[in-house]
Amino acid sequence: MSAPRPSGVLMDLAEKAVRFGLACGADEIEVGAGDDVEFGVDVRMGEIENLVEAGTRSMGIRVIKDRRTAFAGTSDLSPDTVERLIRGAVRRAELANPDPCAGLPETSAAAVDPAALDLYDPEIVALDPQTKIARARETERIALSDSRIVNSHGASYDTHEGHAVLANSRGFLGEYRKTYAGLNVSLQAGETDDLVEDFWFSSKTHLAELASPEEVARKAVARTVRLLKPRKIETQRVPVIFDPMMTSSLLGFLFGCLAGTAVYQKATFLAGRLGERIGRETINVIDDGLLPRGLGSSPFDSEGVPTRRTVVVENGVLKTFLCNTYAGRKIGLPTTGNADGGGVGPGNFYLRPGPHTPEEIIRSTPKGLYLVRTLGHGLNPVSGDISRGAFGLWIENGEPVFPVSEITISGNLGEILNGIEMIGSDLEFDGSVCGPTIKVAEMQIAGRS
Amino acid sequence: MSIFEDRFSLGPADFQAVLGAALSRGGDFAELYFEYRAHSSILMEEDILKETAESVGLGVGVRVWSGEQTGYGYTNDLSPERMIKAARSAAAVALTGSAIPPPAVFIPGRPLFGLYGSIDPASEADLGRKIGLVREAYDACRTFAPEIVKVKAGWGDLVQHVLIVNSEGLLVSDIRPMVKLTCVAIAEKGTVREYGFSGGGGRAGLEAFAAGRTPAGIGREAAEEAVRLLEADDAPAGEMPVVLAAGHAGVLIHEAVGHLLEADFHRKKTSIFWNKMGEKVGSDLVTIYDDPTIPASRGSYAVDDEGTVPRKILLIEKGIVSGLLTDRLSARIMGRALTGHGRRQDYSEIPIPRMANTYIAAGPHDPAEIIASVKKGFYAERFTGGQVEDSGKFTFSVSAGRLIEKGRLTRPVKQATLIGTNVDILNRVCMAGTDLEFGLQTGTCGKEGQEVPVNDGCPTLKIGAMTVGGRG
């Protein structure tokens, strides 16, 4: 297949909407439009359960008049609806209060070449449905061939092709295309009253990098059966090792606490800590929107600001917050090209890997918890407090000895950043927020009395 | 006449054409789900009315069954060509059969009447009036105490038009309103910073805020929680008696019981309850219902997203598993009755069994007597949500609570996760209050990536022992 075709239709729609907004009296207007093509198949117990195929188009609009802002969005792209929404937004803007920080970003001379990011894989677009169905089936079949696996929530193969266009009244006009393929399987093991479950997945922008059905199935089986016959442990304070998925989840929480939008609202414990040491010297946190083939990469953000690589935490010191134009103006920092809808979103946000293999980290632990899964929502960005249900493996003398469940772990993100004793070398980019294995000196576990 | 027939000029001939394309390769059933939603929102923060937004969602989802397999296609372009293309995508699941003709006539369905309290519809109200409600909540929160340093108040209203047409000849439409007002407060004292949340709303119009839960009351509640948490200690860690406050704690029932009685998990035998129909799994005090027909409640609907008129379902009767929540697919495969719990996030999603308004019935105990019965324990008052897995392990997160010492509520404590296995916890419910209350009318439940509005309720409940995961 050849290079992606330029699609003038979407660009025309966006540019036309910008012109219409200015004609209606907007001082500034920004219009994002997207075309999305989705395919998904869920296979369960060998049979297709769901087969989904669809294409959709949508548009998002921001209007500024006298430093007052109004938004609109629609999946009905008929000219009548689009024009009605734009006229309405210009009128509604007058109801808001003037805000000196409101407005579109300054025009930037710099631009990122979408082709250099390599986000579009024609092989994903060309892949036929039968192959996708076969790969989902194969993944589940391999997993179920292990006698310890008693049931399956199913395996899925999903592909997505997106085309994003952005135009604004300051003359920005950009577009890029991005593909995605994902394979996952979710399993159960154990007796009816003593079930354990876990899953594994692979997701990439390029087909060649996607894990094979074998790899996904074997990892899902291993992750599930290691939880069989769990015990509940006593309430105590011990070191906790986060597996990469758990580190990624912790980093997702950290991202929210580093968002400029949370800083001006004082909705993060890190507000006011710029330039301070917030973690150990070994901690380096980076947001890189330019990672080639990255799931979180894009040439520009949702305001048309070129994306970039930002070192957020360097040797434990908080260097900047991640901002869109508005949050940047509020807190006196430049935008970092992280605008995402009305808020702030990650590029590829990760903790720089360290020197240790995960095995070394486990071996170094005389007694502790190897955390593999959490349950629940106990994250408080204002205080940094964490409290969640936990599943994991109990470590004694550097070896996993039995699985544990029905416990909770709790701590505080600020204390955790200062308590990370070891960082693993096993960073993998399988999402837009990723981290390697880490070991935290001590956290509170609640279990039996 | 629905908006789809009226504004988009769709009629029986269009429905027949699209259903015909959906069944062009055979299949057992085909269905069209048309949706049009108009959403409007307002945000106030930093003492200014920051922005307003308006959005329109339009589309149709086409579903085809072939045996137990589902094919699905959707589009947001209601032109005949695009709808036929979506129908052909859905038809791909049926590989063998020959074409089945669409129904010759459609019989109108009869949704429940008078369920939505839209005396004063938000979609037609002047934006200035809604801004007034947001300001009222904001100001009440901001001026509650000097410790309140930041406030964020948000408004959202939605009107969702749906039209369901299927190969059995059903044609039914519904217009569902929703309003929601939320307030977040940040309080600061020295280096300590905490937040509080409150909100209200429901499937109603502006009258939802006229009495009872007023905007000012919502603002004050958020502020009060934030200020109280400034003085709060860390929650305890370990196993202890837990008393759940009436109302908000219904989320525990939603997680611990509701999800595991959604029929898809039974059909697939992944729920710990799948083989426990008619068995006793909890104490006599545990009687649980799901009721989509509570007037003006956030989880209610006059007809579900598959066109079924919903019913109140008894899920657990005095500790015995008694009912399941079904959608069309699970009802057909399992040979069970339709309960009207087939719901979907929007036209791009396949419906699955979901809860609506789930609650545990009131019991015989005076709430004061329940507190007085605990020597040393944890009183869980405000919640931020929960999660369950099919094995019955569940958590729910407490944002604010108090210690119970010698039968009295004492020091405020913050942030704890409660964890348990549902059967253990249901058996340990040892007191249930007379004071059944429902939650804030702001809840959303996520399952398989689909979010739907729900509400929960419960009376004051005592659980003999449960693991409390505070920082100690």
Short mmCIF file of C-alpha atoms in Angstrom, two decimals, chain B residues 2 4-5 10-12 14-16 19 29-34 60-63 103 105-107 162-173 305-307 328 344:
data_model
loop_
_atom_site.label_atom_id
_atom_site.label_comp_id
_atom_site.label_asym_id
_atom_site.label_seq_id
_atom_site.Cartn_x
_atom_site.Cartn_y
_atom_site.Cartn_z
CA SER B 2 -39.49 11.13 17.42
CA PHE B 4 -35.53 11.07 13.91
CA GLU B 5 -38.82 10.89 12.08
CA LEU B 10 -36.70 8.87 8.60
CA GLY B 11 -39.68 6.56 8.22
CA PRO B 12 -40.73 2.91 8.05
CA ASP B 14 -35.86 3.61 5.75
CA PHE B 15 -36.03 1.28 8.75
CA GLN B 16 -37.04 -1.59 6.46
CA LEU B 19 -32.95 -3.82 8.62
CA PHE B 29 -32.31 -10.68 14.90
CA ALA B 30 -31.45 -7.17 13.81
CA GLU B 31 -31.89 -3.85 15.56
CA LEU B 32 -31.34 -0.16 14.86
CA TYR B 33 -30.52 2.23 17.69
CA PHE B 34 -30.83 5.88 16.73
CA VAL B 60 -27.12 5.00 14.60
CA GLY B 61 -25.86 1.59 15.73
CA VAL B 62 -26.91 -1.53 13.81
CA ARG B 63 -26.80 -4.90 15.53
CA PRO B 103 -40.89 -6.67 9.12
CA VAL B 105 -45.18 -3.27 9.80
CA PHE B 106 -43.83 -1.80 13.03
CA ILE B 107 -45.79 -1.92 16.29
CA VAL B 162 -33.44 7.42 21.32
CA LEU B 163 -35.38 5.39 18.78
CA ILE B 164 -35.16 1.62 18.72
CA VAL B 165 -36.45 -0.38 15.78
CA ASN B 166 -35.96 -4.13 15.45
CA SER B 167 -36.65 -7.09 13.21
CA GLU B 168 -39.44 -8.26 15.52
CA GLY B 169 -41.34 -5.16 14.40
CA LEU B 170 -40.82 -3.12 17.60
CA LEU B 171 -40.55 0.64 17.20
CA VAL B 172 -40.15 2.66 20.39
CA SER B 173 -38.70 6.03 21.29
CA ASP B 305 -31.58 0.77 25.16
CA GLU B 306 -33.01 -2.34 23.51
CA GLY B 307 -36.64 -1.19 23.69
CA ARG B 328 -31.91 -9.42 25.25
CA ARG B 344 -25.27 1.21 26.31
#
